[in-house]
Short mmCIF file of C-alpha atoms in Angstrom, two decimals:
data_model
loop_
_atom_site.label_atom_id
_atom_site.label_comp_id
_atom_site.label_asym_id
_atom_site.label_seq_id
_atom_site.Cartn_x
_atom_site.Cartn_y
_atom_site.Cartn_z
CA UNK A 1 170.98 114.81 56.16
CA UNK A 2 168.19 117.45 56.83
CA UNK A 3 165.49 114.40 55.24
CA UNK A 4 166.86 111.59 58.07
CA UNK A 5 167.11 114.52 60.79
CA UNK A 6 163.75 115.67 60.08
CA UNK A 7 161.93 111.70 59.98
CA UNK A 8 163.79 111.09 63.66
CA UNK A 9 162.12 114.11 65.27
CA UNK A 10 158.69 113.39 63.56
CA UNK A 11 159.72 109.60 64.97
CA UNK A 12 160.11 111.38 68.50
CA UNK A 13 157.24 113.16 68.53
CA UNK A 14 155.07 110.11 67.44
CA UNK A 15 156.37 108.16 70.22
CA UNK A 16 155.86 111.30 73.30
CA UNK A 17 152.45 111.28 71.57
CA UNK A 18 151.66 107.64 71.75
CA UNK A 19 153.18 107.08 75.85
CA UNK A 20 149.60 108.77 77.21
CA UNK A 21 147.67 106.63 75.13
CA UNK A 22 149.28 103.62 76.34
CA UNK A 23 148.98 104.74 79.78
CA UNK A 24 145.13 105.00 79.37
CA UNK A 25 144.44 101.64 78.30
CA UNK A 26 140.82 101.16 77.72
CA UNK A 27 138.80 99.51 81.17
CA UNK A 28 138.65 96.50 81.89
CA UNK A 29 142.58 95.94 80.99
CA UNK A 30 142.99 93.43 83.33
CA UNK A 31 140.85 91.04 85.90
CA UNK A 32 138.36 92.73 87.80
CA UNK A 33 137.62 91.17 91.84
CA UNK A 34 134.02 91.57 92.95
CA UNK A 35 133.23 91.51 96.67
CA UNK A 36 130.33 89.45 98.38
CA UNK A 37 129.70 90.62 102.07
CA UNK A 38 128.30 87.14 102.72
CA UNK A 39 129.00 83.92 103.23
CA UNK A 40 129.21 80.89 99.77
CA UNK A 41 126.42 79.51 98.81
CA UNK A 42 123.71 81.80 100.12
CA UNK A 43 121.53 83.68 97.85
CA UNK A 44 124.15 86.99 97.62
CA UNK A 45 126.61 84.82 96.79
CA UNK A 46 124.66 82.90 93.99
CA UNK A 47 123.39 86.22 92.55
CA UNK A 48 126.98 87.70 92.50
CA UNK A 49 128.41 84.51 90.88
CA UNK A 50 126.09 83.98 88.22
CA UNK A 51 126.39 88.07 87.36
CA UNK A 52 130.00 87.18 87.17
CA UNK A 53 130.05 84.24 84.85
CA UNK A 54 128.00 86.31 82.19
CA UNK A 55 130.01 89.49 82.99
CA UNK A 56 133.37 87.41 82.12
CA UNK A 57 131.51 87.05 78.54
CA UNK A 58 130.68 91.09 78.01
CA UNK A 59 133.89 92.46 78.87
CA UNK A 60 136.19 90.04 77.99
CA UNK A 61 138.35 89.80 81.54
CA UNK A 62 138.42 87.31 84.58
CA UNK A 63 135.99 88.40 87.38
CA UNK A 64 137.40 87.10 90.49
CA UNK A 65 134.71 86.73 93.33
CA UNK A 66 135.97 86.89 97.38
CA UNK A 67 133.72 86.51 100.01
CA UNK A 68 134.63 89.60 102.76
CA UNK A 69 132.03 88.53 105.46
CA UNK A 70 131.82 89.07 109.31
CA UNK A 71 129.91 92.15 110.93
CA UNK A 72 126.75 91.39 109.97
CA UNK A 73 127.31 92.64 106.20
CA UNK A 74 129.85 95.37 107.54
CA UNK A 75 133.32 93.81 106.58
CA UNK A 76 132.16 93.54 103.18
CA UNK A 77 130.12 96.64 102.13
CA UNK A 78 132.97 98.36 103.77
CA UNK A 79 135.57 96.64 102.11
CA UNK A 80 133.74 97.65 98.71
CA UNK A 81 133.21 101.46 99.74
CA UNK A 82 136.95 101.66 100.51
CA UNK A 83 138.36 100.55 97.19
CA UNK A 84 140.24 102.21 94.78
CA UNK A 85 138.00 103.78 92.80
CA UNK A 86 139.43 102.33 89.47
CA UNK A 87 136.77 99.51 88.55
CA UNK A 88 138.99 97.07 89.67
CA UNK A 89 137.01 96.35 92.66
CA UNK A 90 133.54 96.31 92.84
CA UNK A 91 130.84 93.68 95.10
CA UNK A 92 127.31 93.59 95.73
CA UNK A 93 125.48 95.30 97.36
CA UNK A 94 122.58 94.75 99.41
CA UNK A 95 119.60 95.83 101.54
CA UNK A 96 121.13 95.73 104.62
CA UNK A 97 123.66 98.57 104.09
CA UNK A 98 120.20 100.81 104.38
CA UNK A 99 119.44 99.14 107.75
CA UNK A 100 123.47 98.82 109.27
CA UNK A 101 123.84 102.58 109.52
CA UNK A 102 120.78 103.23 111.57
CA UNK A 103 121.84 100.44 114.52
CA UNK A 104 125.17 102.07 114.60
CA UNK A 105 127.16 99.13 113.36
CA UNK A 106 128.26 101.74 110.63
CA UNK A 107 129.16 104.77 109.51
CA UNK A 108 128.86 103.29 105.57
CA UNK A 109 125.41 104.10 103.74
CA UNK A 110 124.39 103.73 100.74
CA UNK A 111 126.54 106.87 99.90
CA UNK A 112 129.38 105.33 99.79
CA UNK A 113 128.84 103.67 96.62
CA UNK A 114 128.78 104.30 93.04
CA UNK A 115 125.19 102.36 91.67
CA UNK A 116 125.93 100.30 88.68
CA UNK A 117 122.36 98.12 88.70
CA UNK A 118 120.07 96.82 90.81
CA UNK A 119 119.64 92.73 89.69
CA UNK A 120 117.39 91.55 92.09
CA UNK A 121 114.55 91.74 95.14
CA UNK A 122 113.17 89.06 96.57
CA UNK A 123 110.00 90.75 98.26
CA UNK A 124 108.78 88.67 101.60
CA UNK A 125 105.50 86.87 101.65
CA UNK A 126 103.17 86.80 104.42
CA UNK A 127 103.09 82.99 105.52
CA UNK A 128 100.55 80.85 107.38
CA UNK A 129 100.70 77.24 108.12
CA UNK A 130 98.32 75.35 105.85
CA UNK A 131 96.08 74.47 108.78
CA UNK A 132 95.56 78.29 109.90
CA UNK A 133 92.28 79.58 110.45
CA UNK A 134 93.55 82.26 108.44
CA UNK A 135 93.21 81.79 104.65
CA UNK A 136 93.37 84.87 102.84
CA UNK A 137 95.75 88.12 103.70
CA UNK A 138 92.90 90.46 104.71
CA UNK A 139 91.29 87.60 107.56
CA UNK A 140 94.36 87.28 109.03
CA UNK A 141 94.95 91.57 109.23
CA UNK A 142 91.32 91.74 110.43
CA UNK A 143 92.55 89.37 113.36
CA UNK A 144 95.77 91.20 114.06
CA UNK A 145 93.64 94.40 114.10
CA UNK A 146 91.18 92.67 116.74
CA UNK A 147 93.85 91.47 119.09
CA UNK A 148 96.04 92.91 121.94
CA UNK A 149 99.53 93.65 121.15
CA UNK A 150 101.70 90.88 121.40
CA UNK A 151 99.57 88.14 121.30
CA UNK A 152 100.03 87.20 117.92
CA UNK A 153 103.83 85.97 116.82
CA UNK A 154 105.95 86.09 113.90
CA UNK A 155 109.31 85.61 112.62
CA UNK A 156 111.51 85.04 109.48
CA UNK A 157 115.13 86.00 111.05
CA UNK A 158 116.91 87.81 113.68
CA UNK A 159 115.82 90.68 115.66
CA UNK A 160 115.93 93.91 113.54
CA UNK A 161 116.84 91.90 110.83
CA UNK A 162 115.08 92.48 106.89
CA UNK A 163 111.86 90.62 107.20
CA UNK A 164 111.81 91.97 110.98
CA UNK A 165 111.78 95.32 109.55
CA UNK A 166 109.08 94.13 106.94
CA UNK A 167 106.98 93.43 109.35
CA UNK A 168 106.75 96.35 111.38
CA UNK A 169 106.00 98.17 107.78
CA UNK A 170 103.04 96.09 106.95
CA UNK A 171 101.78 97.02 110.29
CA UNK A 172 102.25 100.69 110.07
CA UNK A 173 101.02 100.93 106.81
CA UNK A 174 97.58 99.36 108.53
CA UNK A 175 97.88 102.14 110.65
CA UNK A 176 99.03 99.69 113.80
CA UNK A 177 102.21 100.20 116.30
CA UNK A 178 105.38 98.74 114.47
CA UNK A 179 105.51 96.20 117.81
CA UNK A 180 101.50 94.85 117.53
CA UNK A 181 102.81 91.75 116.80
CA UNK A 182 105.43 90.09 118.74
CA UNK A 183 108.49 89.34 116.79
CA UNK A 184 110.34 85.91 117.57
CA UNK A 185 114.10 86.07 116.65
CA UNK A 186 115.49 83.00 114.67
CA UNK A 187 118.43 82.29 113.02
CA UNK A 188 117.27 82.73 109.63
CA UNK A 189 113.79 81.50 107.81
CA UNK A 190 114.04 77.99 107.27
CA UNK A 191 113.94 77.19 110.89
CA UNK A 192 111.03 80.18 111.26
CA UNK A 193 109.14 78.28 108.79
CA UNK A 194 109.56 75.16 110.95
CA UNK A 195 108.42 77.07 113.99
CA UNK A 196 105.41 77.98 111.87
CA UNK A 197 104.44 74.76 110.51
CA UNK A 198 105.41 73.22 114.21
CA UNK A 199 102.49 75.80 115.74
CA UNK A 200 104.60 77.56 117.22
CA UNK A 201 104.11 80.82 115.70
CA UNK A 202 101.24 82.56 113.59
CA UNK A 203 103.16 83.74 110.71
CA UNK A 204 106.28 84.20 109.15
CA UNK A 205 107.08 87.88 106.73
CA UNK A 206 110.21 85.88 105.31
CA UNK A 207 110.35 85.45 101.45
CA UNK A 208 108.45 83.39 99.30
CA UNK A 209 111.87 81.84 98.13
CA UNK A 210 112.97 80.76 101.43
CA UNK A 211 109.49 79.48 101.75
CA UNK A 212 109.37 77.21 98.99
CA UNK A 213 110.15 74.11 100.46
CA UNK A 214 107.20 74.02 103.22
CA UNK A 215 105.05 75.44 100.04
CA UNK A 216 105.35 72.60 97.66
CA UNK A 217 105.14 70.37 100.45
CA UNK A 218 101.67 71.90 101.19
CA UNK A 219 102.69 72.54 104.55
CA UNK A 220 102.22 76.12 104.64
CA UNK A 221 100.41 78.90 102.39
CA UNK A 222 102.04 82.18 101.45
CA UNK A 223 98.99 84.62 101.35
CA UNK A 224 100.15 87.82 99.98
CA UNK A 225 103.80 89.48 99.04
CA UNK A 226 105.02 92.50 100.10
CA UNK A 227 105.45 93.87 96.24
CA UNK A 228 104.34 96.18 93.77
CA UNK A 229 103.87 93.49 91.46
CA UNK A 230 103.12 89.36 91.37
CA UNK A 231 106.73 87.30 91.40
CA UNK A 232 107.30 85.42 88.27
CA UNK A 233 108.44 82.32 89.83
CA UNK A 234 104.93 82.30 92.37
CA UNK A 235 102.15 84.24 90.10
CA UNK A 236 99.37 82.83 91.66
CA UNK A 237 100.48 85.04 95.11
CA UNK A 238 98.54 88.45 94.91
CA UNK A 239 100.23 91.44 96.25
CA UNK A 240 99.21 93.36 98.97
CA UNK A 241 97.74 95.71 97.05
CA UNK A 242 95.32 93.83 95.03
CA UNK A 243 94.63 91.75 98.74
CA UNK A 244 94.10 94.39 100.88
CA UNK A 245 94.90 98.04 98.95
CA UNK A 246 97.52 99.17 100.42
CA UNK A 247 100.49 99.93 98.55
CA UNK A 248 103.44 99.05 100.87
CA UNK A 249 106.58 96.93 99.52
CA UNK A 250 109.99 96.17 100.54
CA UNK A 251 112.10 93.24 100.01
CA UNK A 252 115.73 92.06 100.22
CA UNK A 253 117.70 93.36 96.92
CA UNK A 254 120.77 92.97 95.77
CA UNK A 255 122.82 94.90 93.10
CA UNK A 256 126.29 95.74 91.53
CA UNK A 257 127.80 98.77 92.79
CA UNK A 258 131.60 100.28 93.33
CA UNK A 259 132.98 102.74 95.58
CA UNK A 260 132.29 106.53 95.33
CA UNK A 261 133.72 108.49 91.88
CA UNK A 262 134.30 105.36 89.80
CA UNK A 263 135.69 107.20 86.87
CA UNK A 264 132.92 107.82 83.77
CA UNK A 265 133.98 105.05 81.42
CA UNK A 266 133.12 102.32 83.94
CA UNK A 267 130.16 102.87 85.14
CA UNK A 268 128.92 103.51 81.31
CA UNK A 269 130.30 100.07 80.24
CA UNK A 270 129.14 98.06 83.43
CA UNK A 271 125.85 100.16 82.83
CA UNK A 272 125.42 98.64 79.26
CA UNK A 273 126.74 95.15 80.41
CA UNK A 274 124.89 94.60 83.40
CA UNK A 275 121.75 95.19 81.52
CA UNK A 276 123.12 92.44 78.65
CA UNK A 277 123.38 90.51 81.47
CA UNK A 278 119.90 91.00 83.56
CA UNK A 279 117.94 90.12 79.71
CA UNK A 280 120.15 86.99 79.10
CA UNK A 281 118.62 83.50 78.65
CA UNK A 282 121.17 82.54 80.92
CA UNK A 283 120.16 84.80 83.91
CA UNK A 284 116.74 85.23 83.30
CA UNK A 285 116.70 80.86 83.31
CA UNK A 286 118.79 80.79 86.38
CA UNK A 287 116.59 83.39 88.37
CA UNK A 288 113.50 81.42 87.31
CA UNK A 289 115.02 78.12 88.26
CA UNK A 290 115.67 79.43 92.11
CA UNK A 291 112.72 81.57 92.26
CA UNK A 292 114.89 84.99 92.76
CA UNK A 293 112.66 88.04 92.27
CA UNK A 294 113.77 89.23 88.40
CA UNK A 295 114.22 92.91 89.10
CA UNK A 296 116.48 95.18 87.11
CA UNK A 297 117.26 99.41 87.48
CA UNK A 298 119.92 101.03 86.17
CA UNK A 299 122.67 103.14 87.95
CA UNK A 300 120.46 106.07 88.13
CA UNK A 301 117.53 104.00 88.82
CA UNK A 302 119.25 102.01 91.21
CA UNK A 303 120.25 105.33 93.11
CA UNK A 304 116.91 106.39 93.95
CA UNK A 305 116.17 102.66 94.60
CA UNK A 306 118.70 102.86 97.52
CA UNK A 307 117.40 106.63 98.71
CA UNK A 308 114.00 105.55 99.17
CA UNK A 309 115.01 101.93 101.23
CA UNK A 310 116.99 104.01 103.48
CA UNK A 311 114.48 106.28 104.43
CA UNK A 312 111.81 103.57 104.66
CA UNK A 313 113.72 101.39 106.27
CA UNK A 314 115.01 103.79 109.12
CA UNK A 315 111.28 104.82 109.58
CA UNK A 316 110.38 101.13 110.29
CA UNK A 317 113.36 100.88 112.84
CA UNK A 318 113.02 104.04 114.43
CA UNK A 319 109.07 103.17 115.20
CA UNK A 320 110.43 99.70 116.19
CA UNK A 321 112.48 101.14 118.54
CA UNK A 322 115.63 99.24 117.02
CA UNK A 323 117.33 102.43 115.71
CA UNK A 324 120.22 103.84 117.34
CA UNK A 325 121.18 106.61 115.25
#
Protein backbone atom coordinates (compact mmCIF):
# COMPACT_ATOMS: atom_id res chain seq x y z
CA UNK A 1 0.00 0.00 0.00
CA UNK A 2 2.54 2.70 1.20
CA UNK A 3 4.90 1.45 -2.26
CA UNK A 4 1.66 2.20 -4.85
CA UNK A 5 0.68 5.40 -2.63
CA UNK A 6 4.08 6.67 -2.72
CA UNK A 7 4.72 5.93 -6.98
CA UNK A 8 1.14 7.97 -7.55
CA UNK A 9 2.34 11.10 -5.77
CA UNK A 10 5.90 10.91 -7.37
CA UNK A 11 3.45 10.27 -10.69
CA UNK A 12 1.68 13.67 -9.63
CA UNK A 13 4.42 15.56 -9.11
CA UNK A 14 6.08 14.50 -12.47
CA UNK A 15 3.13 15.54 -14.30
CA UNK A 16 2.64 19.44 -12.25
CA UNK A 17 6.34 19.47 -13.20
CA UNK A 18 6.07 18.65 -16.83
CA UNK A 19 2.55 21.19 -17.58
CA UNK A 20 5.16 24.46 -17.66
CA UNK A 21 7.34 22.80 -19.91
CA UNK A 22 4.71 22.03 -22.28
CA UNK A 23 3.41 25.41 -22.05
CA UNK A 24 6.84 26.82 -23.19
CA UNK A 25 7.21 25.02 -26.28
CA UNK A 26 10.37 25.92 -27.95
CA UNK A 27 9.85 29.06 -30.89
CA UNK A 28 8.91 28.64 -33.82
CA UNK A 29 6.03 26.01 -32.66
CA UNK A 30 3.90 26.86 -35.25
CA UNK A 31 3.76 29.05 -38.72
CA UNK A 32 5.20 32.31 -38.51
CA UNK A 33 3.33 35.42 -40.99
CA UNK A 34 5.80 38.02 -42.20
CA UNK A 35 4.49 41.42 -43.28
CA UNK A 36 5.50 43.35 -46.58
CA UNK A 37 4.35 47.10 -46.48
CA UNK A 38 4.37 46.98 -50.29
CA UNK A 39 2.80 45.95 -53.04
CA UNK A 40 3.75 41.91 -55.03
CA UNK A 41 6.24 41.82 -57.13
CA UNK A 42 8.29 44.88 -56.34
CA UNK A 43 11.69 44.62 -55.00
CA UNK A 44 10.41 44.50 -50.98
CA UNK A 45 8.34 41.97 -51.86
CA UNK A 46 10.97 39.79 -53.77
CA UNK A 47 13.52 40.34 -50.96
CA UNK A 48 10.94 39.29 -48.26
CA UNK A 49 9.89 36.19 -50.29
CA UNK A 50 13.07 34.79 -51.12
CA UNK A 51 14.20 35.42 -47.13
CA UNK A 52 11.13 33.39 -46.55
CA UNK A 53 11.64 30.39 -48.73
CA UNK A 54 15.18 29.80 -47.10
CA UNK A 55 13.84 30.75 -43.62
CA UNK A 56 11.07 27.84 -44.08
CA UNK A 57 14.39 25.54 -44.40
CA UNK A 58 16.26 26.90 -40.94
CA UNK A 59 13.48 26.74 -38.66
CA UNK A 60 11.51 24.14 -39.82
CA UNK A 61 7.82 26.07 -39.92
CA UNK A 62 5.60 27.67 -42.75
CA UNK A 63 6.38 31.43 -43.23
CA UNK A 64 3.30 32.93 -44.49
CA UNK A 65 3.93 36.30 -46.40
CA UNK A 66 0.81 39.18 -46.58
CA UNK A 67 1.20 42.19 -48.29
CA UNK A 68 -0.29 45.19 -45.69
CA UNK A 69 0.19 48.15 -48.17
CA UNK A 70 -1.54 51.63 -48.52
CA UNK A 71 -0.12 54.89 -46.77
CA UNK A 72 2.81 55.19 -48.45
CA UNK A 73 4.60 52.27 -46.37
CA UNK A 74 2.44 53.27 -43.21
CA UNK A 75 -0.26 50.42 -43.12
CA UNK A 76 2.42 48.01 -43.13
CA UNK A 77 5.34 49.13 -40.89
CA UNK A 78 2.53 49.87 -38.58
CA UNK A 79 0.88 46.77 -38.83
CA UNK A 80 4.39 45.10 -37.93
CA UNK A 81 5.15 47.55 -34.89
CA UNK A 82 1.72 46.66 -33.45
CA UNK A 83 2.05 42.90 -33.28
CA UNK A 84 2.15 40.69 -30.59
CA UNK A 85 5.38 40.57 -29.62
CA UNK A 86 5.62 36.68 -29.73
CA UNK A 87 7.64 36.05 -33.10
CA UNK A 88 4.69 35.14 -34.71
CA UNK A 89 4.58 38.21 -36.69
CA UNK A 90 7.33 39.84 -38.06
CA UNK A 91 7.76 41.93 -41.91
CA UNK A 92 10.31 43.94 -43.44
CA UNK A 93 11.34 46.68 -42.91
CA UNK A 94 12.53 49.43 -44.89
CA UNK A 95 14.11 52.86 -45.46
CA UNK A 96 11.20 54.73 -45.58
CA UNK A 97 10.05 54.22 -41.95
CA UNK A 98 13.25 56.75 -41.28
CA UNK A 99 11.73 59.27 -43.75
CA UNK A 100 7.55 58.68 -42.82
CA UNK A 101 7.97 60.08 -39.33
CA UNK A 102 9.56 63.32 -40.29
CA UNK A 103 6.51 64.32 -43.00
CA UNK A 104 4.11 63.53 -40.29
CA UNK A 105 2.45 60.60 -41.96
CA UNK A 106 3.58 58.80 -38.64
CA UNK A 107 4.10 58.57 -35.34
CA UNK A 108 6.08 54.91 -36.02
CA UNK A 109 10.06 55.16 -36.22
CA UNK A 110 12.38 52.99 -36.35
CA UNK A 111 11.77 52.49 -32.53
CA UNK A 112 9.15 50.63 -32.83
CA UNK A 113 10.87 47.64 -33.92
CA UNK A 114 12.95 44.92 -32.66
CA UNK A 115 16.17 44.63 -35.49
CA UNK A 116 16.66 41.09 -36.50
CA UNK A 117 19.09 41.86 -39.82
CA UNK A 118 19.56 44.13 -42.27
CA UNK A 119 19.58 41.91 -45.91
CA UNK A 120 19.89 44.45 -48.30
CA UNK A 121 20.67 48.27 -49.80
CA UNK A 122 20.45 49.08 -53.03
CA UNK A 123 22.55 52.45 -53.02
CA UNK A 124 21.33 55.00 -56.02
CA UNK A 125 23.59 55.80 -58.89
CA UNK A 126 24.04 59.07 -60.38
CA UNK A 127 22.66 58.65 -64.08
CA UNK A 128 23.29 60.52 -67.33
CA UNK A 129 21.96 59.76 -70.70
CA UNK A 130 24.67 58.23 -72.86
CA UNK A 131 24.78 61.30 -75.07
CA UNK A 132 25.48 63.82 -72.03
CA UNK A 133 28.18 66.15 -72.20
CA UNK A 134 28.80 64.90 -68.90
CA UNK A 135 30.96 61.74 -68.70
CA UNK A 136 32.47 61.28 -65.50
CA UNK A 137 30.80 62.14 -61.83
CA UNK A 138 33.15 65.04 -60.99
CA UNK A 139 32.32 67.06 -64.74
CA UNK A 140 28.96 66.85 -64.16
CA UNK A 141 29.34 68.30 -60.10
CA UNK A 142 31.74 70.92 -61.55
CA UNK A 143 28.65 71.96 -63.81
CA UNK A 144 26.05 71.82 -61.08
CA UNK A 145 28.51 73.92 -58.99
CA UNK A 146 28.75 76.54 -62.00
CA UNK A 147 25.06 76.91 -62.54
CA UNK A 148 22.10 78.84 -60.99
CA UNK A 149 19.81 76.96 -58.85
CA UNK A 150 17.27 75.23 -60.59
CA UNK A 151 18.45 75.08 -63.85
CA UNK A 152 19.63 71.75 -63.86
CA UNK A 153 16.81 68.77 -63.33
CA UNK A 154 16.62 65.47 -61.84
CA UNK A 155 14.43 62.80 -60.77
CA UNK A 156 14.14 59.05 -59.83
CA UNK A 157 10.56 59.14 -57.92
CA UNK A 158 8.13 61.21 -56.13
CA UNK A 159 8.64 64.34 -54.32
CA UNK A 160 10.40 63.70 -50.94
CA UNK A 161 10.61 60.34 -51.89
CA UNK A 162 14.25 58.04 -51.25
CA UNK A 163 16.31 59.02 -54.20
CA UNK A 164 14.67 62.65 -53.74
CA UNK A 165 16.21 62.68 -50.44
CA UNK A 166 19.52 61.25 -52.02
CA UNK A 167 19.83 63.90 -53.92
CA UNK A 168 19.62 66.73 -51.76
CA UNK A 169 22.53 64.72 -49.69
CA UNK A 170 24.92 64.55 -52.52
CA UNK A 171 24.42 68.20 -52.81
CA UNK A 172 24.98 69.13 -49.26
CA UNK A 173 27.75 67.05 -48.87
CA UNK A 174 29.32 69.39 -51.92
CA UNK A 175 28.59 72.01 -49.71
CA UNK A 176 25.44 73.25 -52.11
CA UNK A 177 21.63 74.14 -50.95
CA UNK A 178 19.66 70.73 -50.72
CA UNK A 179 17.22 72.54 -53.63
CA UNK A 180 20.36 73.54 -56.31
CA UNK A 181 18.97 71.26 -58.48
CA UNK A 182 15.42 71.14 -59.38
CA UNK A 183 13.76 67.95 -58.52
CA UNK A 184 11.05 66.57 -61.09
CA UNK A 185 8.49 64.25 -59.34
CA UNK A 186 7.69 60.90 -61.21
CA UNK A 187 5.98 58.02 -60.42
CA UNK A 188 8.81 55.87 -59.79
CA UNK A 189 12.34 55.42 -61.86
CA UNK A 190 11.62 53.60 -64.83
CA UNK A 191 9.62 56.35 -66.31
CA UNK A 192 12.50 58.98 -64.77
CA UNK A 193 14.91 57.06 -66.71
CA UNK A 194 12.73 57.56 -69.80
CA UNK A 195 12.51 61.25 -69.10
CA UNK A 196 16.29 61.11 -68.99
CA UNK A 197 17.07 59.25 -72.01
CA UNK A 198 13.98 61.35 -73.76
CA UNK A 199 16.17 64.80 -72.83
CA UNK A 200 14.06 65.74 -70.73
CA UNK A 201 16.00 65.86 -67.67
CA UNK A 202 19.85 65.98 -66.75
CA UNK A 203 20.05 63.19 -64.40
CA UNK A 204 18.42 60.72 -62.50
CA UNK A 205 19.86 59.69 -58.38
CA UNK A 206 17.58 56.45 -58.74
CA UNK A 207 19.39 53.04 -58.32
CA UNK A 208 21.61 51.34 -60.48
CA UNK A 209 19.06 48.35 -60.36
CA UNK A 210 16.18 50.21 -61.57
CA UNK A 211 18.59 51.51 -64.10
CA UNK A 212 19.62 48.46 -65.66
CA UNK A 213 17.50 48.24 -68.47
CA UNK A 214 18.45 51.76 -70.20
CA UNK A 215 22.21 50.56 -69.09
CA UNK A 216 22.56 47.44 -71.08
CA UNK A 217 20.77 49.04 -73.73
CA UNK A 218 23.58 51.69 -73.80
CA UNK A 219 21.13 54.26 -73.50
CA UNK A 220 22.28 55.83 -70.45
CA UNK A 221 25.58 55.74 -68.17
CA UNK A 222 25.47 55.44 -64.40
CA UNK A 223 28.57 57.54 -63.32
CA UNK A 224 29.07 57.06 -59.71
CA UNK A 225 26.95 55.30 -56.66
CA UNK A 226 26.07 56.74 -53.67
CA UNK A 227 28.05 53.85 -51.51
CA UNK A 228 30.78 53.11 -49.34
CA UNK A 229 31.77 50.44 -51.50
CA UNK A 230 31.50 49.20 -55.51
CA UNK A 231 28.05 46.93 -56.02
CA UNK A 232 28.79 43.42 -56.89
CA UNK A 233 26.33 43.11 -59.57
CA UNK A 234 27.88 46.72 -61.41
CA UNK A 235 31.80 46.73 -60.25
CA UNK A 236 32.94 48.71 -62.88
CA UNK A 237 30.73 51.88 -61.15
CA UNK A 238 33.20 53.77 -58.75
CA UNK A 239 31.78 55.24 -55.67
CA UNK A 240 31.62 58.61 -54.85
CA UNK A 241 34.37 58.49 -52.90
CA UNK A 242 36.99 57.19 -55.12
CA UNK A 243 35.15 59.81 -57.99
CA UNK A 244 35.06 62.76 -56.22
CA UNK A 245 36.24 62.13 -52.23
CA UNK A 246 33.58 62.62 -50.52
CA UNK A 247 32.29 60.07 -48.34
CA UNK A 248 28.45 60.42 -48.48
CA UNK A 249 26.10 57.18 -48.96
CA UNK A 250 22.59 56.29 -48.56
CA UNK A 251 20.47 53.89 -50.32
CA UNK A 252 17.11 52.08 -50.07
CA UNK A 253 17.53 48.97 -47.50
CA UNK A 254 15.51 46.56 -46.47
CA UNK A 255 15.67 44.16 -43.42
CA UNK A 256 13.83 41.66 -41.05
CA UNK A 257 12.62 43.14 -37.99
CA UNK A 258 9.56 42.50 -35.30
CA UNK A 259 7.81 44.66 -33.00
CA UNK A 260 9.37 46.11 -29.78
CA UNK A 261 10.44 43.34 -26.79
CA UNK A 262 10.34 40.25 -28.98
CA UNK A 263 11.15 37.88 -26.22
CA UNK A 264 15.19 36.73 -26.09
CA UNK A 265 14.93 33.33 -27.74
CA UNK A 266 13.70 34.81 -31.03
CA UNK A 267 15.63 37.27 -31.88
CA UNK A 268 18.79 34.86 -31.01
CA UNK A 269 17.44 32.14 -33.40
CA UNK A 270 16.27 34.56 -36.28
CA UNK A 271 19.75 36.23 -35.50
CA UNK A 272 21.64 32.92 -36.34
CA UNK A 273 19.16 32.05 -39.22
CA UNK A 274 18.99 35.12 -41.00
CA UNK A 275 22.68 35.12 -41.28
CA UNK A 276 22.44 31.17 -42.69
CA UNK A 277 20.31 32.71 -44.89
CA UNK A 278 22.19 36.10 -46.18
CA UNK A 279 25.61 33.44 -46.94
CA UNK A 280 23.40 30.86 -48.83
CA UNK A 281 24.10 29.90 -52.48
CA UNK A 282 20.61 30.34 -52.83
CA UNK A 283 20.38 34.06 -51.75
CA UNK A 284 23.60 35.18 -52.53
CA UNK A 285 22.64 33.64 -56.50
CA UNK A 286 19.30 35.25 -56.39
CA UNK A 287 20.65 38.78 -55.26
CA UNK A 288 23.30 38.53 -58.00
CA UNK A 289 20.81 37.47 -60.60
CA UNK A 290 18.55 40.86 -59.93
CA UNK A 291 21.38 43.01 -59.13
CA UNK A 292 20.11 43.72 -55.31
CA UNK A 293 22.89 45.37 -53.30
CA UNK A 294 24.27 42.11 -51.04
CA UNK A 295 24.38 43.82 -47.67
CA UNK A 296 24.08 42.02 -44.37
CA UNK A 297 24.20 43.51 -40.32
CA UNK A 298 23.07 41.86 -37.59
CA UNK A 299 20.36 42.91 -35.00
CA UNK A 300 22.74 45.06 -33.22
CA UNK A 301 24.31 46.15 -36.33
CA UNK A 302 21.20 46.67 -37.96
CA UNK A 303 20.14 49.02 -34.95
CA UNK A 304 22.68 51.52 -35.41
CA UNK A 305 22.10 51.04 -39.20
CA UNK A 306 18.54 52.45 -38.64
CA UNK A 307 19.84 55.34 -35.95
CA UNK A 308 22.15 56.80 -38.29
CA UNK A 309 19.41 56.77 -41.60
CA UNK A 310 17.08 58.53 -39.42
CA UNK A 311 19.16 61.21 -38.49
CA UNK A 312 20.62 61.58 -41.99
CA UNK A 313 17.71 61.31 -43.57
CA UNK A 314 15.71 63.98 -41.47
CA UNK A 315 18.76 66.33 -42.04
CA UNK A 316 18.28 65.98 -45.85
CA UNK A 317 14.45 66.72 -45.46
CA UNK A 318 14.61 69.33 -43.04
CA UNK A 319 17.26 71.34 -45.46
CA UNK A 320 14.83 70.33 -48.29
CA UNK A 321 12.25 71.92 -46.68
CA UNK A 322 10.02 68.62 -46.92
CA UNK A 323 10.04 67.95 -43.14
CA UNK A 324 7.13 68.57 -41.09
CA UNK A 325 8.07 67.41 -37.81
Amino acid sequence: MYDTSRRSLLGASGALLAAPALAQARWPARPIQMLCPWAAGGGTDAVLRIVATLLEKELGQPINVVNRTGGSGVVGHAAIAAAAPDGYTLGIITAEICMLHWQGLTEVTYRNFTPLGLMNNDPPGIQVASNSRYQDVRALAEAIKASRPGQFKCSGTGQGGIWHLALAGWLMAMGLPAAHVRWVPSNGAAPAMQDLVAGGLDFTTNSVVEARAMLDANRAKSLAVMSNERLGAFPSIPTLKEAMGIEYATGAWRGIAGPANLPAEVKTQMNAALDRVFKSAEYVGFMNNRGFGLTYADAEGFGRHMAEADTSLGDAMKAAGLART
